[in-house]
Amino acid sequence: MHVIDFGVNGWIARFDEGADKSHMASLGAALGQVWSRRGGDAVVYVGFDGRRHSLEHAQVIASALAGYGLDVGLSREACPAPSLGLAVARNSRAVGGVMITGSDAPNVYEGLIAHGPDGGSVSAGFAQAVDQAVSSADPSIQGTYQTVDLLSPYLEELQKWMNLSPGHRRLRVVVDGLHGVGGAPVAGVLKERGFDVELIHEKLRPDFAGMKPQACEPWVDDCEEAVRSLGADMGIVLDGDGMRSAVIDERGDLVAPQHMVPLLLHYLVEERGMRGRVVRTLPCSAGVRTEAERQNLEVTTVPVGFERLHDEILEGDVLLACDEFGGVSLPAHLAERDGALAALLLAEMLANDTGKRPLSRQVLAHERSVGRQHYVMCEMSLETAKLMGFANALPGLNPKNIDRRQIVDVSHADGLKLVFDDHSWLMVRPSRRRPIVRVYAEAFSLERRDQLLGEAVAFVRGGYKTESGE
């Protein structure tokens, strides 16, 4: 049996390296043991995506949880992860939920994510307790569970959020589910509101038709082409479990997260009158902070990982929390990312625009008001020894030889981030899970951005040794 390392982000493995019924039973028993300590008539919900063994694994998990005396509700069908989180958050008896999913990982992976009582991340203490219980909990104990409808209440909630004006435009929208569980719900909500919807990659396919279920380039190419060929007003792409989304403008161009999230924030404040703190991860585009400050909103920046965003959500008064990949949580809806809601609100924004401006013009107008920023992220593979050497040296570095501009802020909160006096910045961050270093750069010109990217890459490849005196 492979070693199970359970954390706040759950557990994931390849099908041929541990993602099987035996490991799922062990995890289900461990989760059941920890949750059963709450006592009473505690409820736990279980959802699953469309991967090859997800239903089977969800049934194993549900049986194991029920064996520990929990009242377990298993989804009747494959469902988006936010629908599970919403079911947990709306039931006062619910202590948590389990989503069987590989999220946006390739089709050879499967895993599970545990959700806390508010539908968001579990705590580090809870994850540690489950990790410790894996070796002692009895997976042979099984119980009876019931099947429940997680999808219909979720669709009803999404419908409630859409606020279309009386004279709104009837948009033509291409929705791309990437053969995952997120596309059909979004298409259904838009159709219910009278939009003309073309749903592509609708059918659930365990192999995702050879694609990665990620709402980013190059996997959005088919949606981009469909928008162009159909003359659609916009496209919406959902990732494998519906946690993140991307939007395509009427020209068939991807609206990158560094433009999408600030535009959404602008709409929420200016047109919906919503207020509150904005929480973002360190590698997020400066555009999120700029828009928040324009709206006189407090900004909180945290290290990478949704659990850090969730900790801030628990503190209260958060309007929007976002990660660097475009994952957006609106805590008034759910203390977790929901790609469907973010995309639907952008469709609402476009439909309600009194000037009937196409999406590309709205993006351009917003850029003109805050300044156009060019963002890039790349991954560098390093040999294990070199990666460890770099990671160990990083906390003690205070670079003076990177770039000619003055450094106005240095952060070691999550790798190393340097902000320069022209508001450009770069960041290097060793991955916690993979043998790579992620490198980020952002500036108001492509030339400046690429210059910073080159500086950061050289720093990772060995330039840091000069700073450390090696």
Coordinates of C-alpha atoms in Angstrom, one line a residue:
M1 CA 0.0 0.0 0.0
H2 CA 1.3 3.5 -0.9
V3 CA 1.9 6.0 1.8
I4 CA -1.0 8.5 2.2
D5 CA -0.1 12.0 2.9
F6 CA -3.3 13.9 3.7
G7 CA -3.2 17.7 3.9
V8 CA -5.5 20.7 3.8
N9 CA -5.6 20.2 0.0
G10 CA -6.7 16.6 0.4
W11 CA -4.9 13.8 -1.3
I12 CA -4.2 13.0 -5.0
A13 CA -2.4 10.1 -6.8
R14 CA -2.2 8.4 -10.1
F15 CA -4.5 5.5 -10.7
D16 CA -1.6 3.2 -11.1
E17 CA 0.2 4.6 -8.0
G18 CA -2.4 4.4 -5.2
A19 CA -5.7 6.0 -6.4
D20 CA -7.7 2.8 -5.8
K21 CA -10.5 1.4 -3.6
S22 CA -8.2 0.3 -0.8
H23 CA -6.7 3.8 -0.3
M24 CA -10.1 5.4 -0.6
A25 CA -11.5 3.0 2.1
S26 CA -8.6 3.9 4.4
L27 CA -9.1 7.7 3.9
G28 CA -12.9 7.3 4.3
A29 CA -12.4 5.5 7.6
A30 CA -9.9 8.1 8.8
L31 CA -12.3 11.0 7.9
G32 CA -15.1 9.1 9.6
Q33 CA -13.1 8.5 12.8
V34 CA -12.3 12.2 13.1
W35 CA -15.7 13.6 12.1
S36 CA -17.5 11.1 14.4
R37 CA -15.8 12.7 17.4
R38 CA -18.2 15.6 16.9
G39 CA -21.0 13.3 18.1
G40 CA -24.7 13.8 17.6
D41 CA -26.4 13.4 14.3
A42 CA -23.6 14.8 12.2
V43 CA -24.1 14.9 8.4
V44 CA -21.4 14.5 5.7
Y45 CA -22.0 14.9 2.0
V46 CA -20.0 13.1 -0.7
G47 CA -19.7 14.3 -4.3
F48 CA -17.8 13.0 -7.3
D49 CA -16.6 14.1 -10.8
G50 CA -16.6 12.2 -14.1
R51 CA -13.3 10.4 -13.9
R52 CA -13.1 6.7 -14.6
H53 CA -13.6 5.4 -11.0
S54 CA -15.0 8.5 -9.2
L55 CA -18.5 7.0 -8.6
E56 CA -17.0 3.7 -7.3
H57 CA -14.6 5.6 -5.0
A58 CA -17.4 7.9 -3.8
Q59 CA -19.5 4.9 -2.8
V60 CA -16.5 3.4 -0.9
I61 CA -16.0 6.7 0.9
A62 CA -19.7 7.1 1.7
S63 CA -19.9 3.5 3.1
A64 CA -16.8 4.0 5.3
L65 CA -18.1 7.3 6.7
A66 CA -21.5 5.8 7.4
G67 CA -19.7 3.0 9.2
Y68 CA -18.6 5.5 11.8
G69 CA -22.1 6.5 12.6
L70 CA -22.3 9.6 10.3
D71 CA -25.4 10.5 8.4
V72 CA -24.0 10.4 4.8
G73 CA -25.6 11.8 1.7
L74 CA -24.0 10.7 -1.6
S75 CA -24.7 12.8 -4.7
R76 CA -27.0 11.1 -7.2
E77 CA -24.9 12.2 -10.1
A78 CA -21.5 13.7 -10.9
C79 CA -21.5 17.3 -9.7
P80 CA -19.3 20.4 -9.6
A81 CA -17.3 20.8 -6.4
P82 CA -19.0 24.0 -5.4
S83 CA -22.4 22.2 -5.3
L84 CA -21.0 19.9 -2.6
G85 CA -19.6 22.9 -0.7
L86 CA -22.9 24.7 -0.9
A87 CA -24.8 21.7 0.4
V88 CA -22.5 21.5 3.4
A89 CA -22.7 25.2 4.1
R90 CA -26.5 25.3 4.0
N91 CA -27.1 22.4 6.4
S92 CA -26.5 23.3 10.1
R93 CA -26.0 19.6 10.9
A94 CA -23.3 19.1 8.3
V95 CA -19.7 18.8 9.7
G96 CA -18.1 18.5 6.3
G97 CA -18.0 17.0 2.8
V98 CA -15.8 14.9 0.6
M99 CA -15.3 15.6 -3.1
I100 CA -13.8 12.7 -5.1
T101 CA -12.0 14.5 -7.9
G102 CA -8.7 15.0 -9.7
S103 CA -9.7 18.7 -10.0
D104 CA -7.8 20.0 -13.0
A105 CA -5.0 17.4 -13.0
P106 CA -4.6 15.1 -16.1
N107 CA -6.9 12.1 -16.5
V108 CA -4.4 9.6 -14.9
Y109 CA -5.0 11.2 -11.5
E110 CA -7.7 10.8 -8.9
G111 CA -8.0 12.2 -5.4
L112 CA -10.3 13.6 -2.8
I113 CA -10.7 17.0 -1.2
A114 CA -12.3 17.4 2.3
H115 CA -14.5 20.5 3.0
G116 CA -15.2 22.0 6.4
P117 CA -18.6 23.0 7.8
D118 CA -18.7 26.2 5.9
G119 CA -18.0 24.4 2.6
G120 CA -14.5 25.8 2.4
S121 CA -11.1 24.4 3.4
V122 CA -10.5 22.2 6.4
S123 CA -8.1 23.4 9.0
A124 CA -4.5 22.3 9.3
G125 CA -5.4 20.7 12.6
F126 CA -8.2 18.7 11.1
A127 CA -5.9 17.5 8.2
Q128 CA -3.3 16.5 10.7
A129 CA -5.8 14.5 12.7
V130 CA -7.0 12.7 9.5
D131 CA -3.4 12.0 8.5
Q132 CA -2.7 10.4 11.8
A133 CA -5.9 8.4 11.8
V134 CA -5.2 6.7 8.5
S135 CA -3.0 4.1 10.1
S136 CA -5.5 3.3 13.0
A137 CA -9.0 3.7 11.5
D138 CA -10.7 0.4 10.4
P139 CA -11.7 0.5 6.7
S140 CA -13.7 -2.7 7.0
I141 CA -16.4 -1.0 9.0
Q142 CA -19.2 -0.1 6.6
G143 CA -22.6 1.5 6.9
T144 CA -25.6 2.6 4.9
Y145 CA -25.9 5.9 3.2
Q146 CA -28.5 7.7 1.2
T147 CA -28.4 9.4 -2.2
V148 CA -29.2 13.1 -2.4
D149 CA -29.6 15.8 -5.0
L150 CA -26.7 18.2 -4.7
L151 CA -27.1 19.7 -8.2
S152 CA -30.7 21.2 -8.1
P153 CA -30.1 23.4 -5.0
Y154 CA -26.9 24.6 -6.5
L155 CA -28.5 25.6 -9.8
E156 CA -31.3 27.4 -7.8
E157 CA -28.6 29.4 -5.9
L158 CA -26.8 30.4 -9.1
Q159 CA -30.1 31.6 -10.6
K160 CA -30.8 33.7 -7.5
W161 CA -27.4 35.4 -8.0
M162 CA -28.0 36.5 -11.5
N163 CA -29.6 40.0 -11.6
L164 CA -30.5 40.9 -15.1
S165 CA -31.9 44.4 -15.8
P166 CA -35.2 44.7 -17.7
G167 CA -33.6 45.8 -20.9
H168 CA -30.6 43.4 -20.9
R169 CA -29.1 42.0 -24.0
R170 CA -29.9 38.4 -25.0
L171 CA -26.4 37.2 -25.4
R172 CA -25.1 34.3 -27.5
V173 CA -22.7 32.4 -25.3
V174 CA -20.4 29.4 -26.0
V175 CA -20.0 27.2 -22.9
D176 CA -17.1 24.7 -22.8
G177 CA -17.2 22.0 -20.1
L178 CA -13.9 20.5 -21.2
H179 CA -15.7 17.1 -20.7
G180 CA -15.9 17.8 -16.9
V181 CA -18.8 18.5 -14.6
G182 CA -18.9 22.3 -14.7
G183 CA -20.2 23.2 -18.2
A184 CA -23.8 21.8 -18.2
P185 CA -24.8 23.7 -15.0
V186 CA -23.6 27.0 -16.4
A187 CA -25.3 26.4 -19.7
G188 CA -28.5 25.5 -17.9
V189 CA -28.6 28.7 -15.9
L190 CA -28.0 30.8 -19.0
K191 CA -30.6 29.0 -21.1
E192 CA -33.1 29.5 -18.2
R193 CA -32.5 33.2 -18.5
G194 CA -33.2 33.2 -22.3
F195 CA -29.6 33.4 -23.5
D196 CA -28.7 31.6 -26.8
V197 CA -26.2 28.9 -25.6
E198 CA -23.9 26.6 -27.5
L199 CA -22.5 23.9 -25.2
I200 CA -19.4 22.1 -26.4
H201 CA -17.4 19.3 -24.8
E202 CA -20.5 18.5 -22.9
K203 CA -20.3 14.8 -22.4
L204 CA -18.4 13.5 -19.4
R205 CA -15.3 11.7 -20.5
P206 CA -12.8 10.1 -18.2
D207 CA -10.0 10.8 -20.6
F208 CA -11.1 14.4 -21.2
A209 CA -10.6 13.7 -25.0
G210 CA -6.8 14.0 -24.5
M211 CA -7.1 17.5 -23.0
K212 CA -6.2 18.7 -19.6
P213 CA -9.3 20.0 -17.8
Q214 CA -7.7 23.4 -17.1
A215 CA -9.4 26.7 -18.0
C216 CA -6.3 28.2 -19.6
E217 CA -4.3 28.1 -22.8
P218 CA -4.1 25.9 -24.9
W219 CA -7.1 24.0 -23.6
V220 CA -9.5 26.9 -24.3
D221 CA -8.6 26.9 -28.0
D222 CA -11.8 25.1 -29.1
C223 CA -14.0 27.5 -27.2
E224 CA -12.1 30.4 -28.8
E225 CA -12.7 29.0 -32.3
A226 CA -16.3 28.3 -31.5
V227 CA -16.9 31.9 -30.4
R228 CA -15.3 33.2 -33.6
S229 CA -17.2 30.8 -36.0
L230 CA -20.6 31.4 -34.3
G231 CA -20.2 35.1 -33.9
A232 CA -20.9 34.7 -30.2
D233 CA -20.7 37.5 -27.6
M234 CA -18.5 35.6 -25.2
G235 CA -17.3 32.1 -24.2
I236 CA -17.1 30.5 -20.8
V237 CA -14.7 27.6 -20.0
L238 CA -15.0 25.6 -16.8
D239 CA -12.2 23.4 -15.4
G240 CA -12.6 19.8 -14.4
D241 CA -14.5 20.2 -11.2
G242 CA -16.0 23.7 -11.7
M243 CA -13.8 25.5 -9.2
R244 CA -12.2 27.9 -11.8
S245 CA -13.4 29.4 -15.0
A246 CA -12.1 31.5 -17.9
V247 CA -14.0 33.8 -20.3
I248 CA -13.4 34.5 -24.0
D249 CA -14.2 37.8 -25.6
E250 CA -16.2 38.2 -28.8
R251 CA -13.0 38.1 -30.9
G252 CA -12.2 34.7 -29.6
D253 CA -9.4 35.9 -27.3
L254 CA -8.9 34.7 -23.7
V255 CA -9.5 37.3 -21.1
A256 CA -6.5 36.5 -18.8
P257 CA -7.1 36.3 -15.0
Q258 CA -5.1 39.5 -14.4
H259 CA -7.8 41.3 -16.4
M260 CA -10.9 39.1 -15.6
V261 CA -10.7 39.4 -11.8
P262 CA -10.2 43.2 -11.5
L263 CA -13.1 43.6 -14.1
L264 CA -15.3 41.4 -12.0
L265 CA -14.4 43.3 -8.8
H266 CA -15.2 46.6 -10.6
Y267 CA -18.6 45.4 -11.6
L268 CA -19.4 44.1 -8.1
V269 CA -18.6 47.4 -6.5
E270 CA -19.8 49.9 -9.1
E271 CA -23.0 48.2 -10.3
R272 CA -24.0 45.8 -7.5
G273 CA -22.9 48.1 -4.6
M274 CA -21.0 45.4 -2.8
R275 CA -18.3 46.2 -0.3
G276 CA -15.7 44.4 1.8
R277 CA -12.1 43.3 1.9
V278 CA -10.3 41.9 -1.0
V279 CA -7.9 39.0 -0.3
R280 CA -5.4 37.8 -2.9
T281 CA -2.4 35.5 -3.0
L282 CA 1.1 36.9 -3.4
P283 CA 1.6 36.0 -7.1
C284 CA -1.7 37.6 -8.1
S285 CA -1.6 40.4 -10.6
A286 CA -1.2 43.9 -9.2
G287 CA -4.4 44.8 -11.1
V288 CA -6.4 43.2 -8.3
R289 CA -4.8 45.4 -5.7
T290 CA -5.0 48.5 -8.0
E291 CA -8.8 48.1 -8.6
A292 CA -9.5 47.4 -4.9
E293 CA -7.6 50.6 -3.9
R294 CA -9.5 52.6 -6.5
Q295 CA -12.7 51.4 -4.8
N296 CA -11.3 52.3 -1.3
L297 CA -11.3 48.6 -0.3
E298 CA -8.9 47.1 2.1
V299 CA -6.5 44.6 0.5
T300 CA -5.0 41.6 2.3
T301 CA -2.2 39.6 0.6
V302 CA -1.5 36.0 1.7
P303 CA 0.9 33.2 0.6
V304 CA -0.2 30.7 -2.1
G305 CA -2.9 28.2 -1.2
F306 CA -6.6 28.5 -0.9
E307 CA -6.4 27.6 2.8
R308 CA -4.7 31.0 3.4
L309 CA -7.5 32.8 1.6
H310 CA -10.0 30.7 3.6
D311 CA -8.4 31.8 6.9
E312 CA -9.0 35.4 5.9
I313 CA -12.6 34.6 4.9
L314 CA -13.2 33.2 8.4
E315 CA -12.1 36.6 9.8
G316 CA -15.1 38.1 8.1
D317 CA -15.9 41.2 5.9
V318 CA -14.4 39.7 2.7
L319 CA -16.0 40.7 -0.5
L320 CA -13.8 38.7 -2.9
A321 CA -10.9 36.3 -2.4
C322 CA -8.8 35.2 -5.4
D323 CA -5.8 33.1 -6.4
E324 CA -3.3 33.7 -9.1
F325 CA -5.0 31.3 -11.6
G326 CA -8.3 33.1 -11.6
G327 CA -10.0 31.1 -8.9
V328 CA -12.6 33.4 -7.2
S329 CA -14.5 33.0 -4.0
L330 CA -17.4 35.3 -3.1
P331 CA -18.0 34.5 0.6
A332 CA -21.5 35.9 0.4
H333 CA -22.2 32.9 -1.7
L334 CA -19.6 30.3 -0.6
A335 CA -16.4 30.2 1.3
E336 CA -14.7 28.4 -1.6
R337 CA -13.9 29.1 -5.3
D338 CA -16.8 28.8 -7.7
G339 CA -16.0 29.1 -11.4
A340 CA -19.6 29.1 -12.4
L341 CA -20.7 32.0 -10.4
A342 CA -17.7 34.2 -11.4
A343 CA -18.4 33.5 -15.1
L344 CA -22.2 34.1 -14.8
L345 CA -21.6 37.4 -13.1
L346 CA -19.4 38.5 -16.0
A347 CA -22.1 37.4 -18.4
E348 CA -24.5 39.5 -16.4
M349 CA -22.2 42.4 -16.6
L350 CA -22.0 42.1 -20.4
A351 CA -25.8 41.7 -20.8
N352 CA -26.6 44.6 -18.5
D353 CA -24.2 47.1 -20.1
T354 CA -26.3 50.0 -21.2
G355 CA -23.7 51.0 -23.9
K356 CA -23.9 47.4 -25.3
R357 CA -20.2 47.4 -25.5
P358 CA -18.5 44.1 -26.5
L359 CA -16.5 42.3 -23.9
S360 CA -13.1 43.3 -25.5
R361 CA -14.1 47.0 -25.3
Q362 CA -15.0 46.7 -21.6
V363 CA -11.7 45.0 -20.9
L364 CA -9.9 47.8 -22.8
A365 CA -11.8 50.6 -21.0
H366 CA -10.9 49.1 -17.7
E367 CA -7.3 48.7 -18.6
R368 CA -7.1 52.4 -19.7
S369 CA -8.4 53.4 -16.2
V370 CA -5.9 51.3 -14.2
G371 CA -3.1 50.9 -16.7
R372 CA -2.3 47.9 -18.9
Q373 CA -0.3 45.3 -17.1
H374 CA 1.6 42.4 -18.7
Y375 CA 1.8 39.3 -16.5
V376 CA 3.6 36.0 -17.0
M377 CA 4.2 32.8 -15.1
C378 CA 6.5 30.0 -16.1
E379 CA 7.8 26.8 -14.4
M380 CA 11.4 25.8 -14.2
S381 CA 12.4 22.1 -13.5
L382 CA 15.4 21.6 -11.3
E383 CA 17.2 18.5 -10.1
T384 CA 16.3 17.6 -6.6
A385 CA 19.7 18.6 -5.1
K386 CA 19.7 22.0 -6.8
L387 CA 16.1 22.6 -5.9
M388 CA 16.8 21.9 -2.2
G389 CA 19.9 24.1 -2.3
F390 CA 17.9 27.0 -3.8
A391 CA 14.9 26.5 -1.4
N392 CA 17.2 26.4 1.6
A393 CA 19.1 29.6 0.6
L394 CA 16.0 31.6 -0.4
P395 CA 14.7 32.7 3.1
G396 CA 18.1 34.4 3.9
L397 CA 18.4 36.3 0.6
N398 CA 17.9 40.1 0.3
P399 CA 18.9 40.6 -3.4
K400 CA 20.7 43.8 -4.4
N401 CA 21.9 42.8 -7.8
I402 CA 18.6 41.9 -9.5
D403 CA 17.6 44.7 -11.9
R404 CA 18.8 48.3 -12.0
R405 CA 15.6 49.8 -10.5
Q406 CA 15.2 50.5 -6.8
I407 CA 13.5 47.7 -4.8
V408 CA 10.8 49.2 -2.7
D409 CA 9.5 46.0 -1.1
V410 CA 10.9 42.5 -0.4
S411 CA 8.7 39.6 0.8
H412 CA 9.8 36.1 2.0
A413 CA 6.3 35.1 2.9
D414 CA 6.1 32.6 0.1
G415 CA 9.4 32.2 -1.8
L416 CA 10.8 35.6 -2.7
K417 CA 8.9 38.6 -4.2
L418 CA 10.5 41.9 -5.2
V419 CA 8.5 45.0 -6.0
F420 CA 10.3 47.9 -7.8
D421 CA 9.8 51.6 -7.8
D422 CA 7.9 51.5 -11.2
H423 CA 5.4 49.1 -9.6
S424 CA 6.7 46.2 -11.6
W425 CA 7.6 43.0 -9.7
L426 CA 9.0 39.5 -9.9
M427 CA 8.6 36.5 -7.8
V428 CA 10.3 33.1 -7.5
R429 CA 8.6 30.3 -5.5
P430 CA 9.6 26.6 -5.1
S431 CA 6.6 24.3 -5.4
R432 CA 5.6 22.4 -2.3
R433 CA 4.6 19.4 -4.3
R434 CA 6.6 19.2 -7.5
P435 CA 10.4 19.5 -8.4
I436 CA 9.9 22.9 -10.0
V437 CA 10.3 26.6 -9.3
R438 CA 7.5 28.9 -10.4
V439 CA 8.7 32.3 -11.7
Y440 CA 6.4 35.3 -12.1
A441 CA 6.8 38.8 -13.5
E442 CA 4.5 41.7 -14.2
A443 CA 5.1 45.2 -15.6
F444 CA 3.4 48.0 -17.6
S445 CA 5.3 47.0 -20.8
L446 CA 6.1 43.7 -22.4
E447 CA 9.8 44.6 -22.7
R448 CA 10.0 45.4 -19.0
R449 CA 8.1 42.2 -18.1
D450 CA 10.4 40.0 -20.2
Q451 CA 13.4 41.7 -18.8
L452 CA 12.3 40.9 -15.2
L453 CA 11.4 37.3 -16.2
G454 CA 15.0 36.9 -17.6
E455 CA 16.4 38.3 -14.4
A456 CA 14.3 35.9 -12.3
V457 CA 15.3 32.9 -14.4
A458 CA 19.0 33.7 -14.1
F459 CA 18.6 34.2 -10.4
V460 CA 17.1 30.7 -10.0
R461 CA 19.7 29.1 -12.2
G462 CA 22.5 30.2 -10.0
G463 CA 22.5 34.0 -9.6
Y464 CA 21.2 33.6 -6.1
K465 CA 24.6 32.1 -5.1
T466 CA 26.2 35.5 -5.7
E467 CA 23.7 37.1 -3.3
S468 CA 24.4 34.4 -0.7
G469 CA 28.1 34.8 -1.0
E470 CA 28.8 31.4 -2.5

